Coordinates of C-alpha atoms in Angstrom, one line a residue:
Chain A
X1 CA 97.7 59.8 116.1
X2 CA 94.5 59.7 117.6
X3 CA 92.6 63.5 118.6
X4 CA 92.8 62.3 121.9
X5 CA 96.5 61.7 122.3
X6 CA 97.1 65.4 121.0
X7 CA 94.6 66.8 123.4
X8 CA 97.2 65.5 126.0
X9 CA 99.5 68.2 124.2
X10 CA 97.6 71.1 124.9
X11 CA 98.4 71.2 128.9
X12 CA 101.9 72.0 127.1
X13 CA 100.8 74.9 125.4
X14 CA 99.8 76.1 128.9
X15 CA 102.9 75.7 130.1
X16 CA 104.6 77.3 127.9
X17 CA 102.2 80.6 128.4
X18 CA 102.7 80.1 132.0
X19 CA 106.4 80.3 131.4
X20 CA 106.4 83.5 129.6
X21 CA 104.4 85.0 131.7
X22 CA 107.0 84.4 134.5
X23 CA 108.6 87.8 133.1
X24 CA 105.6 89.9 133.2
X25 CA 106.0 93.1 135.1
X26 CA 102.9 94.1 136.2
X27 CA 100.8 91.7 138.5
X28 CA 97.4 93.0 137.4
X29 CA 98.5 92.4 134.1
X30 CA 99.3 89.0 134.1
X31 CA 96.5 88.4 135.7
X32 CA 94.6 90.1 132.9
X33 CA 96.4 88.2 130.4
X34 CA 96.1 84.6 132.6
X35 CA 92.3 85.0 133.7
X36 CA 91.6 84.8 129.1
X37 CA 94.1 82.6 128.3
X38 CA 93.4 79.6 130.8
X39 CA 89.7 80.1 130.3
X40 CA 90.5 77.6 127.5
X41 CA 87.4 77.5 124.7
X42 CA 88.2 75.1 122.3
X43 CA 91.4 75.4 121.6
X44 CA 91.0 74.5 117.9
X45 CA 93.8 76.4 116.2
X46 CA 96.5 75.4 118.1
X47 CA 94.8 71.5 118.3
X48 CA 94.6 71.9 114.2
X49 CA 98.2 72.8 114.0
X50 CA 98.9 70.7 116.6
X51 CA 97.2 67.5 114.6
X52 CA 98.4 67.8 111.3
X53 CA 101.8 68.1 112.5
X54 CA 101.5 64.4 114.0
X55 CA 99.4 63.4 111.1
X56 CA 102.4 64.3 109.3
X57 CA 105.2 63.1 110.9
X58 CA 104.0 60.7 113.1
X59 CA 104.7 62.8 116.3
X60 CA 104.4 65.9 118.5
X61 CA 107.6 68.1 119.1
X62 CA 108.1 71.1 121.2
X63 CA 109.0 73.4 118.1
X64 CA 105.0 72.6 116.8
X65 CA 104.1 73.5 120.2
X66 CA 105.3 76.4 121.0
X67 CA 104.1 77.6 117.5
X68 CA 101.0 76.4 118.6
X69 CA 101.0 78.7 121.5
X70 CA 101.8 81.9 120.1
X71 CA 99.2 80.9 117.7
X72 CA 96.4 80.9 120.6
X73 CA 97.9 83.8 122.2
X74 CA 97.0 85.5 119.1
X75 CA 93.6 84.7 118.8
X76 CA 92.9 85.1 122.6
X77 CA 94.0 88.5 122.3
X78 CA 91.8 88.7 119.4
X79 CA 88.8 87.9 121.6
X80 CA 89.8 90.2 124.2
X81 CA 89.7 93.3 122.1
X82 CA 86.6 92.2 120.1
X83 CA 84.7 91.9 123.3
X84 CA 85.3 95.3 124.2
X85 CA 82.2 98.1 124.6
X86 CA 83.2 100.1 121.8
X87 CA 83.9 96.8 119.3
X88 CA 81.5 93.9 119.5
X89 CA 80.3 94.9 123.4
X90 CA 80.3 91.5 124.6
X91 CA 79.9 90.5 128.2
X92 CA 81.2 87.1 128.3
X93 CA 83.3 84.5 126.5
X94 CA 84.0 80.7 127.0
X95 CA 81.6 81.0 129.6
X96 CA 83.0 83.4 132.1
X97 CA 82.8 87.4 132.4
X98 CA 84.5 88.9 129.2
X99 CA 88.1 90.5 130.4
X100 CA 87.0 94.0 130.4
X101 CA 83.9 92.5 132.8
X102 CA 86.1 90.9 134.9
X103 CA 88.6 93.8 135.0
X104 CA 88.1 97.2 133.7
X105 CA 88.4 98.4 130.0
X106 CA 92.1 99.8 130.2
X107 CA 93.2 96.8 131.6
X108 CA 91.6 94.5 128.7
X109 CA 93.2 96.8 125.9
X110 CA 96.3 96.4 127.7
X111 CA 96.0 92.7 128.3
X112 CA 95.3 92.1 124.8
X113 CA 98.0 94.5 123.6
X114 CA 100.4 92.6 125.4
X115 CA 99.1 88.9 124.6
X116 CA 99.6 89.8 120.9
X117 CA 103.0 91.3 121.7
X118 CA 104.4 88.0 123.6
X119 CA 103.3 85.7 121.4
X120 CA 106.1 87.2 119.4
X121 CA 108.5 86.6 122.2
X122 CA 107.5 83.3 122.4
X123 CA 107.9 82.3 118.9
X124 CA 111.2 84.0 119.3
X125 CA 112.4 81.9 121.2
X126 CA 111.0 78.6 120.1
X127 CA 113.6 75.7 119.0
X128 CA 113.2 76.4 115.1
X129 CA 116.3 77.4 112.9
X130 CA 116.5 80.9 112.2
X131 CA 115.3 81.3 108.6
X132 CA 112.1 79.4 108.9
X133 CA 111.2 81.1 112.3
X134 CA 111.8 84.1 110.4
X135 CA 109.6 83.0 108.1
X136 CA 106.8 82.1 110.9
X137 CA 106.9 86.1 112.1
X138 CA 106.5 87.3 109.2
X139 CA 103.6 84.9 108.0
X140 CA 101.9 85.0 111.5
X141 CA 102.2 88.8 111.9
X142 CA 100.5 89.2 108.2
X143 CA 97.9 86.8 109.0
X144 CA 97.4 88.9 112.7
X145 CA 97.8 92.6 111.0
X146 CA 96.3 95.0 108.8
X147 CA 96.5 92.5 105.9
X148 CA 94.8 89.6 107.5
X149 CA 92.6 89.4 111.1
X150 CA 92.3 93.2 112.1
X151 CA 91.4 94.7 108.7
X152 CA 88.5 91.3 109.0
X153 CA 87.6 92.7 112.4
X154 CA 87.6 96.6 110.8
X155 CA 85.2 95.4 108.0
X156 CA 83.6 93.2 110.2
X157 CA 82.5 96.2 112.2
X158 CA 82.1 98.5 108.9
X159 CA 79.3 96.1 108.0
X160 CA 77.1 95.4 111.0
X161 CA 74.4 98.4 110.0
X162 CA 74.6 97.5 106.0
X163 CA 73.5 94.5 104.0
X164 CA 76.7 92.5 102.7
X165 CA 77.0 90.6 99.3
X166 CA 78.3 87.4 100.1
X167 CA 81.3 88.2 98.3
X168 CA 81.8 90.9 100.9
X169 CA 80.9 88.5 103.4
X170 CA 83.5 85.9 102.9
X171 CA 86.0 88.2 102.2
X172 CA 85.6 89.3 105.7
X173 CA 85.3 85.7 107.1
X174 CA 88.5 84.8 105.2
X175 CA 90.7 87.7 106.5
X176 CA 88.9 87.7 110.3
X177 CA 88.6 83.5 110.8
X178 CA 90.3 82.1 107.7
X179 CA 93.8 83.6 108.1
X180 CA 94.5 82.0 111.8
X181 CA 93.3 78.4 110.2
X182 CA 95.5 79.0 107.4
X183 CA 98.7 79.5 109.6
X184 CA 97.4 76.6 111.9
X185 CA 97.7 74.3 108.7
X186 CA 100.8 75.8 107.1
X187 CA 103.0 76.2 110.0
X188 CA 102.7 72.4 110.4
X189 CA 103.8 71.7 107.0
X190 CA 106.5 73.9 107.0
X191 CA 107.8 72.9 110.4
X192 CA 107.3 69.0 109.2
X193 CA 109.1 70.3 106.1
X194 CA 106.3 69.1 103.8
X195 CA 104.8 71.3 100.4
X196 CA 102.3 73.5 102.3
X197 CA 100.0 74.5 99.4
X198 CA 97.4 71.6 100.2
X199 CA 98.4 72.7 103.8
X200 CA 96.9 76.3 102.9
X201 CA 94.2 75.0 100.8
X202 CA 92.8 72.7 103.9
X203 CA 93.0 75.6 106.0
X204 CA 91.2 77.6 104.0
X205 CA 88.0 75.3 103.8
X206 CA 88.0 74.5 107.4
X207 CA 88.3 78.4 108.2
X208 CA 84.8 79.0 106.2
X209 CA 83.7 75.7 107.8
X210 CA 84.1 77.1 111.2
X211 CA 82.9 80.6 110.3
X212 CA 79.8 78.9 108.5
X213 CA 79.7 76.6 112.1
X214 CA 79.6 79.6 114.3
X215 CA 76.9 81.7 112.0
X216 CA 74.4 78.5 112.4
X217 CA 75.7 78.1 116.4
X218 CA 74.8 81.5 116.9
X219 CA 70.7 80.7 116.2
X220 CA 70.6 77.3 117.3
X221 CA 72.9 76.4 120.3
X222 CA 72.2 77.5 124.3
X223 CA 74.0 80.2 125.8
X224 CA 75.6 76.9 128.1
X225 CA 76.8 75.1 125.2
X226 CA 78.7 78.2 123.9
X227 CA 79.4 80.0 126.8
X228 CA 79.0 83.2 124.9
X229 CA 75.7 85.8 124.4
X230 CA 73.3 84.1 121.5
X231 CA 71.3 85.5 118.7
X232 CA 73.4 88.6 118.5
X233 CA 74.4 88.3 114.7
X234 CA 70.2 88.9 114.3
X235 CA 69.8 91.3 117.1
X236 CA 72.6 93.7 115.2
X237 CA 71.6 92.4 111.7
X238 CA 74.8 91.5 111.1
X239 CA 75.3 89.4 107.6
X240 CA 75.6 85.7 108.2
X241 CA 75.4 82.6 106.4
X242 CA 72.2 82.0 107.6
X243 CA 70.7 85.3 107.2
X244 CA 71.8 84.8 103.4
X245 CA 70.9 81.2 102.7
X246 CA 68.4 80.8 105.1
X247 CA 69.4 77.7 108.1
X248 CA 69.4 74.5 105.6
X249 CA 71.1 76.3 103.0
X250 CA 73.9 77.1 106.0
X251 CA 74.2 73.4 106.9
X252 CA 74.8 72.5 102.8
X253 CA 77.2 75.3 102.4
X254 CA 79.4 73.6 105.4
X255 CA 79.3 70.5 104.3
X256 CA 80.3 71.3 100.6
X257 CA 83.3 72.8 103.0
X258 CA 83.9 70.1 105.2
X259 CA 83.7 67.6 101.7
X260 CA 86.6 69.5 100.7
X261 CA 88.4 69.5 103.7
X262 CA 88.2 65.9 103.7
X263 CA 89.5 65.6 100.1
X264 CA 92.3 68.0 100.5
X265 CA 93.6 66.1 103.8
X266 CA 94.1 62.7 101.8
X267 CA 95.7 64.4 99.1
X268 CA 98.3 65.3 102.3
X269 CA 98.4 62.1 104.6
X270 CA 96.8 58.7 104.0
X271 CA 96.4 59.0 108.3
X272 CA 92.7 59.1 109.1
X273 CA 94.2 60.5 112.6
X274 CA 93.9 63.9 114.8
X275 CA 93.2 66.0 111.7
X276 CA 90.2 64.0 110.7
X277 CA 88.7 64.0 113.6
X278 CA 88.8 67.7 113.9
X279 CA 87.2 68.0 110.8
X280 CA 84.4 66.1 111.7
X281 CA 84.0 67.6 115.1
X282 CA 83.8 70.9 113.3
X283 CA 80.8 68.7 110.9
X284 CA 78.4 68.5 113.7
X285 CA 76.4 71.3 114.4
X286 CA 73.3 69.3 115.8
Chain B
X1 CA 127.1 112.6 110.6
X2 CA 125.3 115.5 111.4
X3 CA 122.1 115.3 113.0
X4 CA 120.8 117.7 109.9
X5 CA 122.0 114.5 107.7
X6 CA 120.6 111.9 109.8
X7 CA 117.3 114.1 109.6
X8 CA 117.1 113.9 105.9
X9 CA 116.6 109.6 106.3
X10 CA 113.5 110.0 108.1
X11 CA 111.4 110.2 104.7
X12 CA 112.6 106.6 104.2
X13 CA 110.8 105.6 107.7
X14 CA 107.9 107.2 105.7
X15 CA 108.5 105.3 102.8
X16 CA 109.0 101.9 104.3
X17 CA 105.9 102.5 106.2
X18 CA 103.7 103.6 103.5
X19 CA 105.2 100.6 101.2
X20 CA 103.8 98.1 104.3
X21 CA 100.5 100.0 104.4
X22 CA 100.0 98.9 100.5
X23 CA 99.1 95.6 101.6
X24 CA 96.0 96.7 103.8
X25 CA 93.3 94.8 103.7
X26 CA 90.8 98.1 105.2
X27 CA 90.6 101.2 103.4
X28 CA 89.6 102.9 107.1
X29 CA 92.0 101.0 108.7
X30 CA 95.4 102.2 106.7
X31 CA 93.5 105.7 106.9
X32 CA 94.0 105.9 110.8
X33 CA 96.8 103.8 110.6
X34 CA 98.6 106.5 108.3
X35 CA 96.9 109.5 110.0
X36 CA 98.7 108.5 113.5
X37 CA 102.2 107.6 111.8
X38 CA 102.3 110.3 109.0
X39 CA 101.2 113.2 112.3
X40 CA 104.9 112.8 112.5
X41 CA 106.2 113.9 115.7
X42 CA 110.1 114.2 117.5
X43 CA 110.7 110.8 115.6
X44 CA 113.6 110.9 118.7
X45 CA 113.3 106.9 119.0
X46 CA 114.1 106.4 115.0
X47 CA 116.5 109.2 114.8
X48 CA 118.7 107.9 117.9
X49 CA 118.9 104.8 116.0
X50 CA 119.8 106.5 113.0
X51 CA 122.6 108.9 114.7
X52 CA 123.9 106.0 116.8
X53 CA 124.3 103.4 113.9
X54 CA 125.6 106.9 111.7
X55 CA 128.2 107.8 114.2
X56 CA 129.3 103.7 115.0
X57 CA 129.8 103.2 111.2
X58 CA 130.4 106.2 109.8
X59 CA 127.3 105.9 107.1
X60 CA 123.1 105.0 107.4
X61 CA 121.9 101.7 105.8
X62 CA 118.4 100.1 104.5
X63 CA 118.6 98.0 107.7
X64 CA 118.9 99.9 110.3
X65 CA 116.0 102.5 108.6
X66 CA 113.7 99.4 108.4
X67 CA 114.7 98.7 112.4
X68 CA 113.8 102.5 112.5
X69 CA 110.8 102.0 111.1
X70 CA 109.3 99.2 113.3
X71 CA 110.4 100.9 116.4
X72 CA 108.6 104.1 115.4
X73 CA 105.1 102.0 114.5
X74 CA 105.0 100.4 118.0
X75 CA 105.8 103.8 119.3
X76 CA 103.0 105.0 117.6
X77 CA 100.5 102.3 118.2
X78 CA 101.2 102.8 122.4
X79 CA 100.5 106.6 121.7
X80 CA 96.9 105.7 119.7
X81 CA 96.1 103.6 123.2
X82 CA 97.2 105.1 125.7
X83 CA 94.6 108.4 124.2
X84 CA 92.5 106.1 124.3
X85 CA 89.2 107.4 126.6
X86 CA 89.4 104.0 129.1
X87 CA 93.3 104.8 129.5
X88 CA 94.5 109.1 129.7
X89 CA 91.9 109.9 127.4
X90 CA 93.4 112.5 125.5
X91 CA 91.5 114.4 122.5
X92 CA 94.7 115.7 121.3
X93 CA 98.4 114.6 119.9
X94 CA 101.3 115.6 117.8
X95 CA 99.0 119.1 117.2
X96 CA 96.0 117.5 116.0
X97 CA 93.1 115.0 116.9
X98 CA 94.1 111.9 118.6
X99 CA 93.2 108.8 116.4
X100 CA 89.3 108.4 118.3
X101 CA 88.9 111.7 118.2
X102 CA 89.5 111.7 114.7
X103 CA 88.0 108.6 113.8
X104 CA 86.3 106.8 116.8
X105 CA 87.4 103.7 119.8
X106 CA 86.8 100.9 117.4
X107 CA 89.0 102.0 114.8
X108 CA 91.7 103.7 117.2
X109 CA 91.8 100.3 119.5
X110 CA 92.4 98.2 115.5
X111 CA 95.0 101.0 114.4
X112 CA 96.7 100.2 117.0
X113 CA 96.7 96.6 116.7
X114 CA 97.7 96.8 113.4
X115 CA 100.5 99.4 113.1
X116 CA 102.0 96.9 116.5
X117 CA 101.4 93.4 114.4
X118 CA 102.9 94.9 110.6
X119 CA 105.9 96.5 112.9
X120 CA 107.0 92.8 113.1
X121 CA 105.9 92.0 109.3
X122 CA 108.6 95.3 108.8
X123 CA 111.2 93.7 111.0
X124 CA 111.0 90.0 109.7
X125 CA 111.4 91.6 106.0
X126 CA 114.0 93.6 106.8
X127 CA 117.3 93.4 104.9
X128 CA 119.2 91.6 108.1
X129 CA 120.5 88.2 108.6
X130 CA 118.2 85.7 110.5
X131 CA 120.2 85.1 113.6
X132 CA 120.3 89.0 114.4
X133 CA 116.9 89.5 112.9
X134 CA 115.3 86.1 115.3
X135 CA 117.3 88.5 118.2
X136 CA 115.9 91.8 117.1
X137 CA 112.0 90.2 117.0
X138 CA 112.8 89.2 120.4
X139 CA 114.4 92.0 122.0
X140 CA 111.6 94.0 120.3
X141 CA 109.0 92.3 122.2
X142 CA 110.3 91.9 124.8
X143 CA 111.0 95.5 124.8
X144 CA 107.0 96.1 123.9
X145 CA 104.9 93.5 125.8
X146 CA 104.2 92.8 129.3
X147 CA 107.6 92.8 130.4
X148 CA 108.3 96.0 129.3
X149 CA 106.1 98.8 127.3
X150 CA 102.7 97.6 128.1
X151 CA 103.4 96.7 131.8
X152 CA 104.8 100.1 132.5
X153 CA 101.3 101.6 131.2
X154 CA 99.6 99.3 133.4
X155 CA 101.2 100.9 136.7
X156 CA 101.4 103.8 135.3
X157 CA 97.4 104.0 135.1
X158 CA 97.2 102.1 138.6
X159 CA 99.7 104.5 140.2
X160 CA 97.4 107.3 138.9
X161 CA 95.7 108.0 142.4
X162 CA 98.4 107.6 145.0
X163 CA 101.7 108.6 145.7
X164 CA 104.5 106.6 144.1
X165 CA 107.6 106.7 145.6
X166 CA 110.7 107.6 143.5
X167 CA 111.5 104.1 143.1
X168 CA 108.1 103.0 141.6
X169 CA 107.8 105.9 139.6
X170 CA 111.6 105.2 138.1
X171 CA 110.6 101.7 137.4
X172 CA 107.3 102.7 135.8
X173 CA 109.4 104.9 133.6
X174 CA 112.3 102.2 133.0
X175 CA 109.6 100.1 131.4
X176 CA 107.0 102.6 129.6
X177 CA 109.2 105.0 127.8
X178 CA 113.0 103.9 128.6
X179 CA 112.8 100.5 127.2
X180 CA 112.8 101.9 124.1
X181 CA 115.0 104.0 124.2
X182 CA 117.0 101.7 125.4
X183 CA 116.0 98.9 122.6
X184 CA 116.9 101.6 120.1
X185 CA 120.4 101.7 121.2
X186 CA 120.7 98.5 121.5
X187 CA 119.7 97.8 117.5
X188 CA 122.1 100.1 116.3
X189 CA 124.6 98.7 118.2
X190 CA 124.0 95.4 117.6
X191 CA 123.8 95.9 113.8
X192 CA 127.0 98.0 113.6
X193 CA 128.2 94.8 115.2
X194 CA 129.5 96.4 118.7
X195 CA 129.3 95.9 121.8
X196 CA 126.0 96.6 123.0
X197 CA 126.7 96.7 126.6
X198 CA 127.7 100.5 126.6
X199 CA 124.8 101.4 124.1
X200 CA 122.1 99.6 126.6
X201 CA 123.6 102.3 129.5
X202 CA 122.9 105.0 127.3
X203 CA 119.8 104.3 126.1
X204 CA 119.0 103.4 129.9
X205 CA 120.7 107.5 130.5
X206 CA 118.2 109.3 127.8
X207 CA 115.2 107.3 128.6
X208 CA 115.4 108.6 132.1
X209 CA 115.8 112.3 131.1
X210 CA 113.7 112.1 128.6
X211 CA 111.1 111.3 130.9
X212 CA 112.2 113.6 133.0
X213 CA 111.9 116.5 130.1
X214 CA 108.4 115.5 129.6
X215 CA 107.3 115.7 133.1
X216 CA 109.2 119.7 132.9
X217 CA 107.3 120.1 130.1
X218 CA 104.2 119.1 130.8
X219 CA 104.2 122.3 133.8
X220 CA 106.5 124.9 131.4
X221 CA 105.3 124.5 128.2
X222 CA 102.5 125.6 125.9
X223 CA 99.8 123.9 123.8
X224 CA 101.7 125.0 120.9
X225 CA 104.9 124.0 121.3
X226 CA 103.9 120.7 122.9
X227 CA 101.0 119.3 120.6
X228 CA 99.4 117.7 123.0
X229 CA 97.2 118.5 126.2
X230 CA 99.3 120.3 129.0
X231 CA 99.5 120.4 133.1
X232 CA 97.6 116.8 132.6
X233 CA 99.7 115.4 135.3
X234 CA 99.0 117.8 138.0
X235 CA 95.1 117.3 137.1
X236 CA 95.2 114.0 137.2
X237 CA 97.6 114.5 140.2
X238 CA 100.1 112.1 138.8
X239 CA 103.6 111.6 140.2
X240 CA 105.6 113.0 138.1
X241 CA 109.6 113.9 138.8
X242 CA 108.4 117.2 139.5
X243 CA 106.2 116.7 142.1
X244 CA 108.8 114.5 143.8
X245 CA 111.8 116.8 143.5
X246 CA 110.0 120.7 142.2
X247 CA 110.9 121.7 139.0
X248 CA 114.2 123.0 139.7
X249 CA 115.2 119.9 141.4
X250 CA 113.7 117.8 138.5
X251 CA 115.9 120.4 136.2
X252 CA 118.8 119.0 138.3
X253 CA 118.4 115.5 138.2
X254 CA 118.3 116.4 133.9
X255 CA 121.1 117.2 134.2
X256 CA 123.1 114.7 136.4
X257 CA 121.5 112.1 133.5
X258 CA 122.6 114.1 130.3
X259 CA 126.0 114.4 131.7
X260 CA 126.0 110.4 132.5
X261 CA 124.5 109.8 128.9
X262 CA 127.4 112.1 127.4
X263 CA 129.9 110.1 129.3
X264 CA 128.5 106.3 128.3
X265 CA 128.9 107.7 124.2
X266 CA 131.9 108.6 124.6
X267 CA 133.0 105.8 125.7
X268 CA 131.1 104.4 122.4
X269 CA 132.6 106.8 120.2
X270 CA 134.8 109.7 119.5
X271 CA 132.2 111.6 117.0
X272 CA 131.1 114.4 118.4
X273 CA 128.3 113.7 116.2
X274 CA 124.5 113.4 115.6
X275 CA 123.9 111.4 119.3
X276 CA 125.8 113.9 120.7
X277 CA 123.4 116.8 119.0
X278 CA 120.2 114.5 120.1
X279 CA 121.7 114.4 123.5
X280 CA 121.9 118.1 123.6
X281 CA 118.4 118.6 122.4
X282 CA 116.6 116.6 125.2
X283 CA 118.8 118.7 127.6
X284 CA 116.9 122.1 126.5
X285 CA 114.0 122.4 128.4
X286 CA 113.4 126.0 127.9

């Protein structure tokens, strides 16, 4: 399946949200949670998981989607609290005023709070037999928790006034970016019922592929092309790829990723489809 | 069971906790995680579940202590942020610093994710069958996110600086503090395999005069006995059931909701036992 056929998907994944959000109590809050949600970004994890599933079975099915969307629910709450004054004080994501700018502070801890919480409900409720949806919580609340994304962001925050090893470095990458790529890539193996240990593999290089992607973005793209504040990773002397190999040595390290990417991905499928394409959109940093 | 007995289980909430926090991937992170959760507290939202699954079956078992034990990390989590400075901003709870007091926002704000996220890493490992388990995530959730826990925070907070009539100020209540009351009822019924219709009323029953307690309490008690910053609601003029109805007429409507909860379990069960003693213990406001 071709990248754009599974873009089509994604107004899905919206729905879904949409429908969940039906239930919400609160107006303000929904609102909240709504106003970061359909700002859209990229959509990349929910497009990856979204791709391999059809470059593995040859088609798109609710159960991948709705996956998909507690998936980006997840990582939009993610943004939401990093953005906050007392985290990564950020005024404004996907090109738009940052929630707590557009709202108030309590209002984006509680938005966040709840997006994270809901995306549990939705995968609840998503038509998957019982032991593998099972199997889904618990892998996508370790990847989320204090094992995975949060401890990342904890470190992540620990380590913004000191000078990282890169050891340190990617360990942090692969708990605060990796872990959400990883889940993108196994959930679709495990919900097209295929070995998932190349699936984890894959989404382990693209994860420091599009950690190494953003580091490089962050000195070289326009605050229009990102829709988020530039040059902060230099102006906090935060560790980076590039601060530690220097911008060319950056670009080599993600290729050397993206190389492996590519290699693990034919060892899966012998489609050069959606998945592919992904990988090579993540490639271009120019 | 007595409640003395049911008491006795709690150090396996403890233990199932600390055996989650092993997997931390942030040394400062499981630090404020444990510091909120170990501070202890009532534990009234494990130990109903305890006494009403003890008195149902006549015994305690691992699975309704893990059920415990997620219940009692969300719990926890909504106390961390709800201290937080941008929501009541409280410096103290459960007698000693609250979490960003102790430690500071960026952590608190993470602990708080965290202990939410694991609590459904706890439940999906849990020693339960996937069909009730897939139910339990979702009631959980459901019970916690914006349809419930979180909502009721957010008018709660917007409610701060007018007058709420009694019917807004019941449902604010319904959502922030007697859904999970409610949800632990509901578990134990539902794994002592009963009907879970009566054990919904009487979780609905104590969550109300619970709330009701704590608004009493929050004019008649001390520092000391409370843990926690007193008269914060007439401060922050608040509506509280004791500004709607005095304190004597908040004492009464106590009372019309014990008697109503003592009703619903005995219509549950002829055990006069540990539910009955919790019961009694939220009627004593003095």
């Amino acid at each position: 399946m071709k990248l754009d056929e599974v873009q089509t998907h994604l107004s899905k994944v919206e729905a879904i949200f949409l429908d969940q959000m039906k239930n919400t109590a609160s107006f303000r809050l929904k609102e909240s949670m709504e106003y970061s949600f359909l700002a859209g970004g990229k959509r990349i994890r929910p497009l990856l998981l979204l791709s391999l599933y059809a470059d593995l079975t040859g088609k798109i099915e609710d159960k991948a989607i709705t996956v998909a969307t507690a998936l980006e629910m997840i990582h939009t709450y993610s943004l939401i609290h990093d953005d906050l004054p007392a985290m990564d004080n950020d005024d404004y994501r996907r090109g738009q005023y940052s929630n707590h700018k557009q709202f108030d502070e309590a209002t984006a801890i509680l938005a966040g709070d709840a997006l994270l919480t809901d995306a549990f409900v939705v995968l609840a409720k998503s038509p998957i037999d019982s032991a593998l949806k099972i199997r889904l919580v618990e892998e996508l609340a370790s990847t989320a928790g204090s094992n995975g994304m949060v401890a990342g962001q904890m470190e992540d925050m620990l380590g913004e006034e000191k000078h990282l090893s890169l050891q340190e470095l990617q360990k942090i990458h692969r708990e605060k970016t990796g872990r959400l790529f990883v889940f993108a890539c196994q959930a679709a193996a495990q919900l097209a019922d295929k070995d998932d240990y190349l699936a984890q593999k894959l989404g382990e290089h693209l994860g420091i592929a599009f950690q190494i992607r953003d580091d490089i973005l962050d000195v070289t793209a326009s605050f229009e092309s990102l829709g988020k504040t530039i040059g902060k990773d230099a102006a906090t002397e935060k560790s980076t790829y590039v601060q530690c190999f220097g911008l060319e040595g950056a670009k080599e390290k993600l290729k050397e990723q993206i190389q492996e990417a590519k290699e693990t991905l034919a060892q899966l499928t012998n489609e050069r489809g959606a998945t592919w394409e992904i990988i090579e959109r993540i490639e271009k940093v120019n």
